[in-house]
PDB file of C-alpha atoms in Angstrom:
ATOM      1  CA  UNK A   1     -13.319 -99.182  -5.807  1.00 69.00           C
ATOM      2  CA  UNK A   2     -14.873 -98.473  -2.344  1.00 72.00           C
ATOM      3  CA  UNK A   3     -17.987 -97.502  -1.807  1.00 73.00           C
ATOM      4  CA  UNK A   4     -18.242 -92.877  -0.983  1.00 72.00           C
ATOM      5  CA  UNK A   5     -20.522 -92.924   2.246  1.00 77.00           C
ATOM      6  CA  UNK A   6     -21.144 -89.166   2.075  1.00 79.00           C
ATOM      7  CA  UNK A   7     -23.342 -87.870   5.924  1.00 82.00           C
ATOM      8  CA  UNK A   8     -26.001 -85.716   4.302  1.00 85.00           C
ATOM      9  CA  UNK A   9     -27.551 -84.971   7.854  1.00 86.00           C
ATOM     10  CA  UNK A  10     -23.935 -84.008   8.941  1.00 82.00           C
ATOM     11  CA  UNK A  11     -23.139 -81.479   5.855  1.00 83.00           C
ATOM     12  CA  UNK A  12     -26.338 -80.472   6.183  1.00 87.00           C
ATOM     13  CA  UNK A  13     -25.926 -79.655  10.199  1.00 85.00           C
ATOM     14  CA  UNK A  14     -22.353 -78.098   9.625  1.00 80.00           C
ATOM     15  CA  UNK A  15     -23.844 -75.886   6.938  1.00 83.00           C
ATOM     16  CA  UNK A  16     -26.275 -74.507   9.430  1.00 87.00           C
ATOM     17  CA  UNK A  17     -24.207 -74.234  12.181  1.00 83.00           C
ATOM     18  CA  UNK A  18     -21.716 -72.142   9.631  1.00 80.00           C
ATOM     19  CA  UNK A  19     -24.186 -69.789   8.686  1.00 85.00           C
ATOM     20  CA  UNK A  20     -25.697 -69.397  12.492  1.00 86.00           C
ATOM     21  CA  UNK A  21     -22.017 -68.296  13.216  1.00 83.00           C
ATOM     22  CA  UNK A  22     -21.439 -66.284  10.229  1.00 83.00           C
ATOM     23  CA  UNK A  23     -24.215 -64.241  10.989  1.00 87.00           C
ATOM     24  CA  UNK A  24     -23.521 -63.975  14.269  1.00 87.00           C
ATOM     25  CA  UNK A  25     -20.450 -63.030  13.708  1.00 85.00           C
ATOM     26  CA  UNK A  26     -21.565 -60.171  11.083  1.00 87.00           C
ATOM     27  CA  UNK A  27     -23.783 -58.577  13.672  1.00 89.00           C
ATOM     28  CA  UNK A  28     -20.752 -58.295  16.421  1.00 87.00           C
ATOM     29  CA  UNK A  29     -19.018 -56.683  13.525  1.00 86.00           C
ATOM     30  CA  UNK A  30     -21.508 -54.055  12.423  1.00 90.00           C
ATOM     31  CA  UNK A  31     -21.776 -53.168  16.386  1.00 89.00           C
ATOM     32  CA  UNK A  32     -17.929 -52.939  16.504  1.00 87.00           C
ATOM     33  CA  UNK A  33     -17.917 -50.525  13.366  1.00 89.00           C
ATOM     34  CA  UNK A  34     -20.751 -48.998  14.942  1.00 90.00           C
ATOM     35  CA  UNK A  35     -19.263 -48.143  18.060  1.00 87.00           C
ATOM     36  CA  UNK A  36     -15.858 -47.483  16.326  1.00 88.00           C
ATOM     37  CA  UNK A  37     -18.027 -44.495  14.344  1.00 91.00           C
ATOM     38  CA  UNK A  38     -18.930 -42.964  17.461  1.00 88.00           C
ATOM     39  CA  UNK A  39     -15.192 -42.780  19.156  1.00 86.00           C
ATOM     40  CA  UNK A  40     -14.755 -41.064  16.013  1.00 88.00           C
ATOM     41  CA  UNK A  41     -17.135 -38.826  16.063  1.00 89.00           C
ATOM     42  CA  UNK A  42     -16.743 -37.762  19.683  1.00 84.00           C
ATOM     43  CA  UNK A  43     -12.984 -37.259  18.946  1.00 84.00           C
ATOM     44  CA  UNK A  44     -14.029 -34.231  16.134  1.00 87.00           C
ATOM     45  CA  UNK A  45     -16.489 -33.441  18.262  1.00 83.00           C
ATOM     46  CA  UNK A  46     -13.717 -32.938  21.278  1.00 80.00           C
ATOM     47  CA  UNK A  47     -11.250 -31.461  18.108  1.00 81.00           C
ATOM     48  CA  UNK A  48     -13.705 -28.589  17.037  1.00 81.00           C
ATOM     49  CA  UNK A  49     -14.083 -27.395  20.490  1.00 78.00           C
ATOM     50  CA  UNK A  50     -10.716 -27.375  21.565  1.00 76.00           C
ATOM     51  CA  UNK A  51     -10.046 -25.558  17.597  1.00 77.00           C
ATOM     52  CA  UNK A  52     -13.090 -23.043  18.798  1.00 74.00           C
ATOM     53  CA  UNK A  53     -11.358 -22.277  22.010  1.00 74.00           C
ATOM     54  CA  UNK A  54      -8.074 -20.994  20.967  1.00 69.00           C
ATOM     55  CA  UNK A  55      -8.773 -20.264  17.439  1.00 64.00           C
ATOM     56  CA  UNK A  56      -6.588 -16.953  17.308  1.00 71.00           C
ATOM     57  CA  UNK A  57      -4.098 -19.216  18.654  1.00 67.00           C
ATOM     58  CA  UNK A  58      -4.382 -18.046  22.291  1.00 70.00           C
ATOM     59  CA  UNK A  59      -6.367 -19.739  25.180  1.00 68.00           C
ATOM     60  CA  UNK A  60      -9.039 -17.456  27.273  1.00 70.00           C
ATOM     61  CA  UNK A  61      -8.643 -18.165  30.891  1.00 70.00           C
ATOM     62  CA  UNK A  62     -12.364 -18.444  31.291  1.00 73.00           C
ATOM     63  CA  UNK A  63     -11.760 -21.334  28.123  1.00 74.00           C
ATOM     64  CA  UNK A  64     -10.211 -23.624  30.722  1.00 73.00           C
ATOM     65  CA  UNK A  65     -13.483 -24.322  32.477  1.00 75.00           C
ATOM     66  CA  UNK A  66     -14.497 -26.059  29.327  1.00 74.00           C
ATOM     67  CA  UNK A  67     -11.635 -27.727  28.878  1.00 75.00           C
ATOM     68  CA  UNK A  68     -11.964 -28.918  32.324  1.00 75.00           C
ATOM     69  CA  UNK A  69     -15.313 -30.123  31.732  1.00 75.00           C
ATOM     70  CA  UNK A  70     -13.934 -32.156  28.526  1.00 72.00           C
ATOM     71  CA  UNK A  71     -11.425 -34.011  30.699  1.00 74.00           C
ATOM     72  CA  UNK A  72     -13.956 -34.704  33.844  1.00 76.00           C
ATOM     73  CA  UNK A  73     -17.213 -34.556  32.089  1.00 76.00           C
ATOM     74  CA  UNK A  74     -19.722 -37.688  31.854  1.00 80.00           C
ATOM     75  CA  UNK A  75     -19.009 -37.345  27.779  1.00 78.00           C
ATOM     76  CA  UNK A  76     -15.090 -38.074  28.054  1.00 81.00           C
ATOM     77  CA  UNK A  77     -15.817 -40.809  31.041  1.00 84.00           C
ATOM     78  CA  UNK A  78     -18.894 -42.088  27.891  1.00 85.00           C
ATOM     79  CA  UNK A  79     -16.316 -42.104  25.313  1.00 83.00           C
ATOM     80  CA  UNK A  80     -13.556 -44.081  27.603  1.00 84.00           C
ATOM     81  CA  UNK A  81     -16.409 -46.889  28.324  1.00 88.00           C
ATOM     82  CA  UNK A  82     -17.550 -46.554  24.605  1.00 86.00           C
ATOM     83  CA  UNK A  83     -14.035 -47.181  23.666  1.00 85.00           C
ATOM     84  CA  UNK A  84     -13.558 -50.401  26.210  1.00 86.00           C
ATOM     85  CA  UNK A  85     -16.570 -51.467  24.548  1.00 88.00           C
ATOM     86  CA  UNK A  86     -14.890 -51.454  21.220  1.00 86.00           C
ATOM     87  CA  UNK A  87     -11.906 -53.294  22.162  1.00 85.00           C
ATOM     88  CA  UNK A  88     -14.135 -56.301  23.636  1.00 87.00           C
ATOM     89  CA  UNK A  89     -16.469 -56.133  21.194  1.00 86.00           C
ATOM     90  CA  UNK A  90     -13.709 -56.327  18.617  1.00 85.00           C
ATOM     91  CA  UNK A  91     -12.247 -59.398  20.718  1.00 86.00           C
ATOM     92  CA  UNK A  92     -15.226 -61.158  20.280  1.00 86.00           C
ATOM     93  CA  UNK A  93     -16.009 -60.395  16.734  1.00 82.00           C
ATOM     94  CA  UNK A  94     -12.386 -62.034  16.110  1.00 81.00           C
ATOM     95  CA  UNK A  95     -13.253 -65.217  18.429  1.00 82.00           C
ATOM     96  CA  UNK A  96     -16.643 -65.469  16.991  1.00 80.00           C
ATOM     97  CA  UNK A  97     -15.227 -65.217  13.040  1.00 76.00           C
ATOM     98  CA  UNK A  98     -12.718 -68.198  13.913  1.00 76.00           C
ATOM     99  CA  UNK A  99     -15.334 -70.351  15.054  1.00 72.00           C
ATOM    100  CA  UNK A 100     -16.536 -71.753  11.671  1.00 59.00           C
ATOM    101  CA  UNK A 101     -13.159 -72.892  11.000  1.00 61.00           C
ATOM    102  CA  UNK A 102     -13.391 -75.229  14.009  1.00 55.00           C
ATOM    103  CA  UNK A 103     -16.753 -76.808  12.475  1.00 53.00           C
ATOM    104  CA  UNK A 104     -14.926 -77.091   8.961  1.00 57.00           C
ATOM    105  CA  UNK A 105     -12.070 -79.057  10.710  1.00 56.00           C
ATOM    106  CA  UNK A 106     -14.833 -81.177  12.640  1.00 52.00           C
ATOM    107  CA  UNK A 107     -15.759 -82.305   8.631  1.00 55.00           C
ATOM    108  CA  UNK A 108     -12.167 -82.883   7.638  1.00 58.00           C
ATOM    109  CA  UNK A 109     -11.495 -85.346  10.434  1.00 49.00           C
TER     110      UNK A 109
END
């Protein structure tokens, strides 16, 4: 039988590199559920006013001035860049998840 040379230093490395990256990859994941929570909440938020405006089922004209302000606000152009956020941040949290596997393969070979 041959001799099992078995890298220590190299597990040991892998390991920490592993758990640098899992970690990392947790905290892009909590901001992504994070942000997620708020395009949520703005959308009830933008659901309960537009139920408070026409809540006998008919639409005031003087209503439309807050609808307009919905649509052209700085809150709807915040929740469009909030929700661009999201999808990058999402991105990465899926790149970032992946990258242990390439330091497990490193070991294999």
């Amino acid at each position: 039988d041959l001799p099992v040379i078995i890298d220590i230093n190299g597990i040991k490395n892998a390991g920490g590199q592993v758990y640098k990256t899992s970690r990392e990859t947790s905290t892009l994941c909590d901001t992504t559920i994070s942000k997620a929570n708020e395009v949520v909440a703005f959308g009830m938020e933008l659901k309960d006013t537009l139920d408070g405006l026409s809540a006998d089922g008919t639409l005031q004209a003087d209503n439309f001035e807050i609808i307009k302000d919905l649509v052209d606000g700085d809150r709807i152009r915040e929740a469009t860049a909030l929700a661009g956020e999201l999808g990058e941040l999402a991105l990465q949290c899926v790149g970032k998840s992946r990258e242990p596997f390439f330091v497990s393969r490193l070991l294999n070979h």
